[in-house]
């Protein structure tokens, strides 16, 4: 019994001895632990100091339902919700398209990017550069080549650059020189080291621009400081700014959330604001185009109706003179009113006939339905025709959305083309 009672104390004593031995072994190498902690802190410091932070900003945009607003059998069966979701997906594709992003990038005027460099830390000077570069868009410019500027005083600056395999770009048509000439890739070697006056045209076969000081310039802050700028081609800028995700805020919502990432918060915010502005502007322009086309069509018909009425009045006056009729009796007045009603119906039928001819010509010659005049705008109440045009419009929009991210050989696009042909 005594042996059994003393055994746990013996084991505990042995364990205490083992822990002390292990602790002493580690303490003998304390300097290694201290060194490891120091190295980790240095790495963390350098990482935070020299790594460019990436920021994420977001915005939301309301997608307007372009379909029929009336409550009908499709809506009651849930098909209206499906059409609404298809519309959301189409608008999502438009927002994420190369074309819309390119329009936003052009509006931002970021063809030239300005930077400062200090102790290997490069910082973009978005809207804060002390100078502005004005380039000749009809002249080739070297893209992705650093032009270093040292501001000597408020009159002169030193310009330096050196680069091999530099590609030249034409900003007028947004093409590389070798692409517009249809030849093989041609790379240039550029070297420059010279002092210029601000406002002087700096020109060679490979570049042409002027450098001017702006209101951001501060002689104490920017004098003898390392600054540089680069020219950027449109494709590279679009690729940079398309680093975004677009998705509905929830499954049933018509509100899309756009999230974009970038190394400069203000620049990324400006891009999202410009993108949504261009998207809304595009939608407004499309509506204005449809309205303009409708007004032009109505104006043409009014001219025709006005001419017909003038001719009818002339004929009536001539008839009255020939028959020497001064006043119409009651029965004659009824006949005249009936004739006027027939003329009115004839005019309406002529308008409908011209609209149907317009619609036939539109469907035969157009490859999209962005500016079609709807029947109701012409006073044509034909539910079947209105539904067919609505379905065609939805199919064209769905096809346009898919073409933004795939080729015409995509099976989904082929299926939509088949539906369009059979509608």
Short mmCIF file of C-alpha atoms in Angstrom, two decimals:
data_model
loop_
_atom_site.label_atom_id
_atom_site.label_comp_id
_atom_site.label_asym_id
_atom_site.label_seq_id
_atom_site.Cartn_x
_atom_site.Cartn_y
_atom_site.Cartn_z
CA UNK A 1 0.00 0.00 0.00
CA UNK A 2 2.80 2.43 0.95
CA UNK A 3 4.61 1.73 -2.32
CA UNK A 4 1.48 2.50 -4.29
CA UNK A 5 0.98 5.79 -2.50
CA UNK A 6 4.56 7.01 -3.04
CA UNK A 7 4.62 6.20 -6.78
CA UNK A 8 2.76 9.32 -8.01
CA UNK A 9 5.09 11.63 -6.02
CA UNK A 10 8.09 9.95 -7.61
CA UNK A 11 6.65 10.36 -11.10
CA UNK A 12 5.81 14.03 -10.48
CA UNK A 13 9.37 14.61 -9.24
CA UNK A 14 10.78 13.05 -12.40
CA UNK A 15 8.54 15.20 -14.62
CA UNK A 16 9.64 18.39 -12.85
CA UNK A 17 13.26 17.49 -13.44
CA UNK A 18 12.64 16.89 -17.16
CA UNK A 19 10.89 20.24 -17.64
CA UNK A 20 13.72 22.10 -15.98
CA UNK A 21 16.28 20.40 -18.17
CA UNK A 22 14.36 21.31 -21.32
CA UNK A 23 13.99 24.91 -20.17
CA UNK A 24 17.70 25.23 -19.42
CA UNK A 25 18.57 23.84 -22.85
CA UNK A 26 16.46 26.52 -24.54
CA UNK A 27 17.82 29.28 -22.34
CA UNK A 28 21.35 28.45 -23.44
CA UNK A 29 20.36 29.58 -26.96
CA UNK A 30 18.35 32.66 -25.95
CA UNK A 31 20.30 34.85 -28.35
CA UNK A 32 19.00 32.80 -31.29
CA UNK A 33 15.41 33.47 -30.25
CA UNK A 34 16.17 37.16 -29.82
CA UNK A 35 17.80 37.25 -33.26
CA UNK A 36 14.81 35.49 -34.87
CA UNK A 37 12.39 37.98 -33.30
CA UNK A 38 14.55 40.90 -34.46
CA UNK A 39 14.72 39.54 -38.03
CA UNK A 40 10.94 39.04 -38.07
CA UNK A 41 10.39 42.63 -36.94
CA UNK A 42 12.79 43.94 -39.59
CA UNK A 43 11.06 41.93 -42.32
CA UNK A 44 7.65 43.21 -41.17
CA UNK A 45 8.96 46.79 -41.16
CA UNK A 46 10.47 46.50 -44.65
CA UNK A 47 7.34 44.80 -45.98
CA UNK A 48 5.10 47.60 -44.68
CA UNK A 49 7.51 50.28 -45.89
CA UNK A 50 8.23 49.07 -49.43
CA UNK A 51 5.13 47.06 -50.36
CA UNK A 52 2.48 49.04 -52.21
CA UNK A 53 -0.83 48.70 -50.34
CA UNK A 54 -3.90 47.60 -52.29
CA UNK A 55 -7.20 49.26 -51.44
CA UNK A 56 -10.72 48.10 -52.23
CA UNK A 57 -13.56 50.53 -52.86
CA UNK A 58 -17.15 49.83 -53.85
CA UNK A 59 -20.26 51.49 -55.20
CA UNK A 60 -23.76 50.41 -56.21
CA UNK A 61 -25.84 51.03 -59.30
CA UNK A 62 -29.55 50.45 -59.86
CA UNK A 63 -30.39 48.42 -62.95
CA UNK A 64 -33.55 49.69 -64.59
CA UNK A 65 -36.01 47.05 -65.78
CA UNK A 66 -36.28 47.59 -69.53
CA UNK A 67 -39.11 45.17 -69.96
CA UNK A 68 -42.85 45.69 -69.80
CA UNK A 69 -43.96 47.20 -66.49
CA UNK A 70 -47.49 45.83 -66.67
CA UNK A 71 -48.60 42.94 -64.46
CA UNK A 72 -49.40 40.14 -66.87
CA UNK A 73 -49.66 36.37 -66.97
CA UNK A 74 -45.90 35.98 -67.28
CA UNK A 75 -45.34 37.96 -64.09
CA UNK A 76 -47.92 35.86 -62.23
CA UNK A 77 -46.22 32.66 -63.39
CA UNK A 78 -42.81 33.90 -62.27
CA UNK A 79 -41.44 34.40 -65.77
CA UNK A 80 -41.23 38.13 -65.15
CA UNK A 81 -38.68 37.46 -62.42
CA UNK A 82 -36.63 35.37 -64.85
CA UNK A 83 -36.68 38.16 -67.44
CA UNK A 84 -35.67 40.64 -64.74
CA UNK A 85 -32.72 38.46 -63.76
CA UNK A 86 -31.70 38.13 -67.42
CA UNK A 87 -31.77 41.92 -67.66
CA UNK A 88 -29.55 42.18 -64.56
CA UNK A 89 -27.07 39.74 -66.09
CA UNK A 90 -27.06 41.70 -69.36
CA UNK A 91 -26.40 44.98 -67.56
CA UNK A 92 -23.70 43.27 -65.49
CA UNK A 93 -21.98 42.26 -68.72
CA UNK A 94 -22.20 45.83 -70.04
CA UNK A 95 -20.71 47.27 -66.83
CA UNK A 96 -17.83 44.81 -67.00
CA UNK A 97 -17.28 45.22 -70.75
CA UNK A 98 -14.08 46.43 -72.36
CA UNK A 99 -15.97 49.13 -74.26
CA UNK A 100 -17.51 50.81 -71.21
CA UNK A 101 -14.27 50.56 -69.21
CA UNK A 102 -12.37 52.12 -72.12
CA UNK A 103 -14.86 55.01 -72.25
CA UNK A 104 -14.37 55.61 -68.51
CA UNK A 105 -10.57 55.45 -68.83
CA UNK A 106 -10.57 57.96 -71.70
CA UNK A 107 -12.72 60.35 -69.68
CA UNK A 108 -10.29 60.18 -66.74
CA UNK A 109 -7.34 61.46 -68.83
CA UNK A 110 -4.80 59.04 -67.36
CA UNK A 111 -2.81 58.55 -70.57
CA UNK A 112 0.16 59.95 -68.64
CA UNK A 113 0.95 58.73 -65.12
CA UNK A 114 3.15 60.72 -62.76
CA UNK A 115 5.33 59.32 -59.96
CA UNK A 116 7.81 60.32 -57.27
CA UNK A 117 10.69 58.09 -56.15
CA UNK A 118 12.34 58.33 -52.73
CA UNK A 119 14.62 55.66 -51.22
CA UNK A 120 13.29 53.00 -53.62
CA UNK A 121 9.71 53.91 -52.65
CA UNK A 122 7.63 54.76 -55.74
CA UNK A 123 4.45 56.75 -55.18
CA UNK A 124 1.92 57.74 -57.81
CA UNK A 125 1.17 61.46 -57.87
CA UNK A 126 -2.43 61.23 -59.03
CA UNK A 127 -3.70 64.83 -59.38
CA UNK A 128 -0.70 65.98 -57.31
CA UNK A 129 2.09 66.14 -59.88
CA UNK A 130 3.91 69.51 -59.95
CA UNK A 131 4.06 69.38 -63.76
CA UNK A 132 1.81 68.35 -66.64
CA UNK A 133 2.80 66.65 -69.89
CA UNK A 134 1.01 67.73 -73.06
CA UNK A 135 1.68 65.28 -75.89
CA UNK A 136 0.93 65.33 -79.61
CA UNK A 137 -1.69 62.61 -80.14
CA UNK A 138 -0.87 62.41 -83.87
CA UNK A 139 2.78 61.63 -83.16
CA UNK A 140 4.18 58.27 -81.93
CA UNK A 141 4.86 58.10 -78.19
CA UNK A 142 6.86 55.47 -76.26
CA UNK A 143 4.66 53.61 -73.77
CA UNK A 144 5.79 52.16 -70.43
CA UNK A 145 9.08 54.05 -70.61
CA UNK A 146 10.13 56.14 -67.60
CA UNK A 147 10.98 59.77 -68.33
CA UNK A 148 12.84 61.08 -65.28
CA UNK A 149 12.50 64.78 -64.52
CA UNK A 150 14.60 66.86 -62.15
CA UNK A 151 13.16 70.33 -61.62
CA UNK A 152 16.14 72.70 -61.49
CA UNK A 153 14.12 75.89 -60.99
CA UNK A 154 10.83 77.38 -62.11
CA UNK A 155 12.23 77.80 -65.64
CA UNK A 156 14.25 74.69 -66.40
CA UNK A 157 14.29 70.95 -65.81
CA UNK A 158 16.52 68.02 -66.65
CA UNK A 159 14.97 65.17 -68.63
CA UNK A 160 16.50 61.68 -68.69
CA UNK A 161 15.40 58.36 -70.11
CA UNK A 162 16.97 55.17 -71.37
CA UNK A 163 15.18 52.19 -72.76
CA UNK A 164 15.51 49.27 -75.14
CA UNK A 165 12.80 47.33 -76.93
CA UNK A 166 10.41 50.25 -76.46
CA UNK A 167 7.09 50.06 -78.32
CA UNK A 168 5.65 53.16 -79.97
CA UNK A 169 1.97 54.01 -79.65
CA UNK A 170 -0.42 56.26 -81.58
CA UNK A 171 -2.94 57.88 -79.21
CA UNK A 172 -5.06 59.19 -82.07
CA UNK A 173 -6.31 55.72 -83.04
CA UNK A 174 -5.16 53.87 -79.89
CA UNK A 175 -2.94 51.44 -81.77
CA UNK A 176 0.70 50.42 -81.60
CA UNK A 177 2.68 51.60 -84.60
CA UNK A 178 3.45 48.08 -85.82
CA UNK A 179 -0.24 47.15 -85.56
CA UNK A 180 -1.48 50.07 -87.65
CA UNK A 181 1.21 49.42 -90.28
CA UNK A 182 0.36 45.73 -90.36
CA UNK A 183 4.00 44.73 -89.97
CA UNK A 184 6.02 42.80 -87.46
CA UNK A 185 6.74 44.15 -84.00
CA UNK A 186 9.27 46.97 -84.14
CA UNK A 187 11.06 47.95 -80.93
CA UNK A 188 13.08 51.12 -80.48
CA UNK A 189 16.07 52.13 -78.36
CA UNK A 190 15.66 55.56 -76.79
CA UNK A 191 18.28 57.58 -74.90
CA UNK A 192 17.86 61.12 -73.65
CA UNK A 193 19.74 63.30 -71.16
CA UNK A 194 19.25 67.02 -71.61
CA UNK A 195 18.13 70.25 -69.91
CA UNK A 196 15.01 71.97 -71.28
CA UNK A 197 12.95 75.06 -70.60
CA UNK A 198 9.39 74.46 -69.43
CA UNK A 199 7.02 74.78 -72.39
CA UNK A 200 9.62 73.77 -74.98
CA UNK A 201 8.50 71.14 -77.50
CA UNK A 202 10.62 68.03 -76.97
CA UNK A 203 10.59 66.10 -80.21
CA UNK A 204 12.17 63.14 -82.00
CA UNK A 205 10.82 60.46 -84.36
CA UNK A 206 9.81 58.50 -81.24
CA UNK A 207 8.15 61.17 -79.09
CA UNK A 208 6.76 64.70 -79.11
CA UNK A 209 5.49 66.53 -76.03
CA UNK A 210 5.82 69.61 -73.80
CA UNK A 211 6.26 69.85 -70.02
CA UNK A 212 4.69 72.69 -68.04
CA UNK A 213 4.63 73.47 -64.33
CA UNK A 214 1.18 73.56 -62.72
CA UNK A 215 -0.41 74.89 -59.52
CA UNK A 216 0.92 71.92 -57.49
CA UNK A 217 4.50 73.07 -57.90
CA UNK A 218 6.32 74.08 -54.72
CA UNK A 219 9.96 75.08 -55.13
CA UNK A 220 10.96 73.87 -51.66
CA UNK A 221 9.14 70.55 -51.96
CA UNK A 222 9.86 69.58 -55.57
CA UNK A 223 13.22 71.13 -56.44
CA UNK A 224 15.91 68.49 -57.14
CA UNK A 225 13.44 65.72 -56.30
CA UNK A 226 13.33 62.52 -58.38
CA UNK A 227 10.12 62.49 -60.42
CA UNK A 228 9.14 60.56 -63.53
CA UNK A 229 6.21 59.96 -65.84
CA UNK A 230 5.12 57.27 -68.30
CA UNK A 231 2.82 57.11 -71.31
CA UNK A 232 0.17 54.39 -71.08
CA UNK A 233 -1.62 52.57 -73.88
CA UNK A 234 -5.39 52.13 -73.63
CA UNK A 235 -5.33 48.31 -73.44
CA UNK A 236 -3.00 48.31 -70.43
CA UNK A 237 -5.13 50.88 -68.63
CA UNK A 238 -8.34 48.94 -69.27
CA UNK A 239 -6.68 45.75 -68.01
CA UNK A 240 -5.58 47.60 -64.86
CA UNK A 241 -8.98 49.09 -64.10
CA UNK A 242 -10.99 45.96 -64.92
CA UNK A 243 -9.67 44.40 -61.74
CA UNK A 244 -13.16 44.53 -60.29
CA UNK A 245 -16.07 42.29 -59.33
CA UNK A 246 -19.71 43.04 -60.10
CA UNK A 247 -22.58 41.12 -58.55
CA UNK A 248 -26.15 41.70 -57.31
CA UNK A 249 -26.41 42.60 -53.62
CA UNK A 250 -28.76 39.61 -53.34
CA UNK A 251 -30.47 37.11 -55.62
CA UNK A 252 -33.71 39.06 -56.01
CA UNK A 253 -32.26 42.57 -56.22
CA UNK A 254 -31.84 44.82 -59.25
CA UNK A 255 -28.98 46.64 -57.52
CA UNK A 256 -25.44 45.74 -58.56
CA UNK A 257 -22.45 46.23 -56.27
CA UNK A 258 -19.17 47.08 -58.00
CA UNK A 259 -15.93 46.45 -56.10
CA UNK A 260 -12.60 47.61 -57.49
CA UNK A 261 -9.05 47.25 -56.21
CA UNK A 262 -6.19 49.67 -56.74
CA UNK A 263 -3.03 51.07 -55.25
CA UNK A 264 -4.43 54.61 -55.16
CA UNK A 265 -7.72 55.20 -53.31
CA UNK A 266 -8.69 58.49 -54.97
CA UNK A 267 -7.91 57.16 -58.44
CA UNK A 268 -9.97 54.01 -57.87
CA UNK A 269 -12.88 56.04 -56.50
CA UNK A 270 -12.74 58.35 -59.53
CA UNK A 271 -12.77 55.32 -61.83
CA UNK A 272 -15.90 53.84 -60.23
CA UNK A 273 -17.65 57.22 -60.34
CA UNK A 274 -16.70 57.68 -64.00
CA UNK A 275 -17.70 54.11 -64.88
CA UNK A 276 -21.17 54.44 -63.35
CA UNK A 277 -21.56 57.89 -64.91
CA UNK A 278 -20.71 56.51 -68.37
CA UNK A 279 -23.10 53.60 -67.80
CA UNK A 280 -25.98 55.94 -66.93
CA UNK A 281 -25.01 58.25 -69.79
CA UNK A 282 -25.08 55.30 -72.19
CA UNK A 283 -28.57 54.33 -71.04
CA UNK A 284 -29.78 57.93 -71.31
CA UNK A 285 -28.30 58.32 -74.80
CA UNK A 286 -30.06 55.14 -75.89
CA UNK A 287 -33.40 56.44 -74.59
CA UNK A 288 -32.82 59.83 -76.22
CA UNK A 289 -32.00 58.11 -79.52
CA UNK A 290 -35.27 56.15 -79.42
CA UNK A 291 -37.20 59.34 -78.57
CA UNK A 292 -35.50 61.25 -81.40
CA UNK A 293 -36.26 58.48 -83.91
CA UNK A 294 -39.90 58.42 -82.78
CA UNK A 295 -40.26 62.20 -83.10
CA UNK A 296 -38.65 62.15 -86.57
CA UNK A 297 -41.05 59.41 -87.68
CA UNK A 298 -44.08 61.30 -86.33
CA UNK A 299 -42.91 64.56 -87.93
CA UNK A 300 -42.64 62.87 -91.32
CA UNK A 301 -46.15 61.46 -90.96
CA UNK A 302 -47.57 64.81 -89.83
CA UNK A 303 -46.16 66.44 -92.96
CA UNK A 304 -47.88 63.79 -95.09
CA UNK A 305 -51.18 64.14 -93.23
CA UNK A 306 -51.02 67.95 -93.43
CA UNK A 307 -50.53 67.74 -97.19
CA UNK A 308 -53.43 65.29 -97.52
CA UNK A 309 -55.74 67.56 -95.50
CA UNK A 310 -54.79 70.58 -97.58
CA UNK A 311 -55.53 68.66 -100.75
CA UNK A 312 -58.87 67.43 -99.38
CA UNK A 313 -59.88 70.97 -98.39
CA UNK A 314 -58.97 72.26 -101.83
CA UNK A 315 -61.03 69.53 -103.48
CA UNK A 316 -63.99 70.31 -101.23
CA UNK A 317 -63.85 74.01 -102.00
CA UNK A 318 -63.64 73.24 -105.69
CA UNK A 319 -66.63 70.92 -105.47
CA UNK A 320 -68.69 73.54 -103.63
CA UNK A 321 -67.87 76.17 -106.25
CA UNK A 322 -68.72 73.89 -109.15
CA UNK A 323 -72.00 72.79 -107.57
CA UNK A 324 -72.69 76.36 -106.42
CA UNK A 325 -73.36 75.09 -102.91
CA UNK A 326 -73.29 77.80 -100.27
CA UNK A 327 -74.52 75.84 -97.27
CA UNK A 328 -74.85 72.12 -96.66
CA UNK A 329 -78.18 70.81 -95.39
CA UNK A 330 -78.34 68.40 -92.46
CA UNK A 331 -78.15 65.25 -94.56
CA UNK A 332 -75.25 66.53 -96.59
CA UNK A 333 -73.47 67.54 -93.39
CA UNK A 334 -73.80 63.97 -92.10
CA UNK A 335 -72.35 62.59 -95.31
CA UNK A 336 -69.49 65.07 -95.07
CA UNK A 337 -68.75 64.10 -91.44
CA UNK A 338 -68.80 60.44 -92.45
CA UNK A 339 -66.31 61.16 -95.21
CA UNK A 340 -64.08 62.99 -92.73
CA UNK A 341 -64.18 59.97 -90.43
CA UNK A 342 -63.26 57.70 -93.32
CA UNK A 343 -60.36 59.99 -94.19
CA UNK A 344 -59.23 59.88 -90.57
CA UNK A 345 -59.35 56.07 -90.54
CA UNK A 346 -57.52 56.02 -93.84
CA UNK A 347 -54.80 58.26 -92.40
CA UNK A 348 -54.45 55.96 -89.37
CA UNK A 349 -54.18 52.92 -91.62
CA UNK A 350 -51.56 54.68 -93.73
CA UNK A 351 -49.53 55.45 -90.59
CA UNK A 352 -49.79 51.82 -89.49
CA UNK A 353 -48.81 50.64 -92.95
CA UNK A 354 -45.77 52.93 -92.97
CA UNK A 355 -44.84 51.76 -89.47
CA UNK A 356 -45.05 48.12 -90.54
CA UNK A 357 -42.84 48.89 -93.55
CA UNK A 358 -40.43 50.72 -91.23
CA UNK A 359 -40.42 47.73 -88.86
CA UNK A 360 -39.81 45.28 -91.71
CA UNK A 361 -36.93 47.37 -93.06
CA UNK A 362 -35.48 47.79 -89.54
CA UNK A 363 -35.47 44.05 -88.84
CA UNK A 364 -33.90 43.30 -92.22
CA UNK A 365 -31.10 45.86 -92.01
CA UNK A 366 -30.30 46.18 -88.29
CA UNK A 367 -28.28 43.73 -86.22
CA UNK A 368 -29.53 45.07 -82.90
CA UNK A 369 -32.62 46.76 -81.45
CA UNK A 370 -31.22 49.71 -79.54
CA UNK A 371 -33.28 52.48 -81.20
CA UNK A 372 -36.44 50.75 -82.44
CA UNK A 373 -39.71 52.70 -82.25
CA UNK A 374 -42.25 50.73 -80.23
CA UNK A 375 -45.80 50.32 -81.66
CA UNK A 376 -47.48 52.15 -78.77
CA UNK A 377 -45.54 55.31 -79.67
CA UNK A 378 -47.40 55.34 -83.00
CA UNK A 379 -50.79 54.64 -81.42
CA UNK A 380 -50.76 51.00 -82.55
CA UNK A 381 -52.34 48.86 -79.86
CA UNK A 382 -51.36 45.37 -80.96
CA UNK A 383 -50.54 43.14 -77.94
CA UNK A 384 -49.11 40.34 -80.10
CA UNK A 385 -46.77 42.68 -82.00
CA UNK A 386 -45.73 44.45 -78.79
CA UNK A 387 -44.90 41.12 -77.14
CA UNK A 388 -42.88 39.96 -80.16
CA UNK A 389 -40.84 43.18 -80.19
CA UNK A 390 -40.29 42.90 -76.44
CA UNK A 391 -39.07 39.30 -76.83
CA UNK A 392 -36.78 40.28 -79.71
CA UNK A 393 -35.34 43.17 -77.69
CA UNK A 394 -34.65 40.86 -74.74
CA UNK A 395 -32.96 38.32 -77.04
CA UNK A 396 -30.76 40.99 -78.65
CA UNK A 397 -29.80 42.35 -75.21
CA UNK A 398 -28.99 38.86 -73.96
CA UNK A 399 -26.87 38.21 -77.06
CA UNK A 400 -25.02 41.53 -76.64
CA UNK A 401 -24.27 40.68 -73.02
CA UNK A 402 -22.82 37.28 -73.97
CA UNK A 403 -20.78 38.73 -76.85
CA UNK A 404 -18.96 40.97 -74.38
CA UNK A 405 -17.21 37.95 -72.89
CA UNK A 406 -17.39 35.22 -75.54
CA UNK A 407 -17.25 34.58 -79.29
CA UNK A 408 -20.15 34.17 -81.75
CA UNK A 409 -19.38 30.43 -81.81
CA UNK A 410 -20.51 30.08 -78.21
CA UNK A 411 -23.40 27.52 -78.10
CA UNK A 412 -25.50 29.88 -75.98
CA UNK A 413 -25.14 32.64 -78.58
CA UNK A 414 -25.93 30.22 -81.42
CA UNK A 415 -29.11 29.21 -79.56
CA UNK A 416 -30.13 32.86 -79.13
CA UNK A 417 -29.48 33.51 -82.85
CA UNK A 418 -31.81 30.63 -83.64
CA UNK A 419 -34.52 32.10 -81.38
CA UNK A 420 -34.12 35.51 -83.04
CA UNK A 421 -34.48 33.95 -86.50
CA UNK A 422 -37.65 32.10 -85.44
CA UNK A 423 -39.31 35.03 -83.66
#
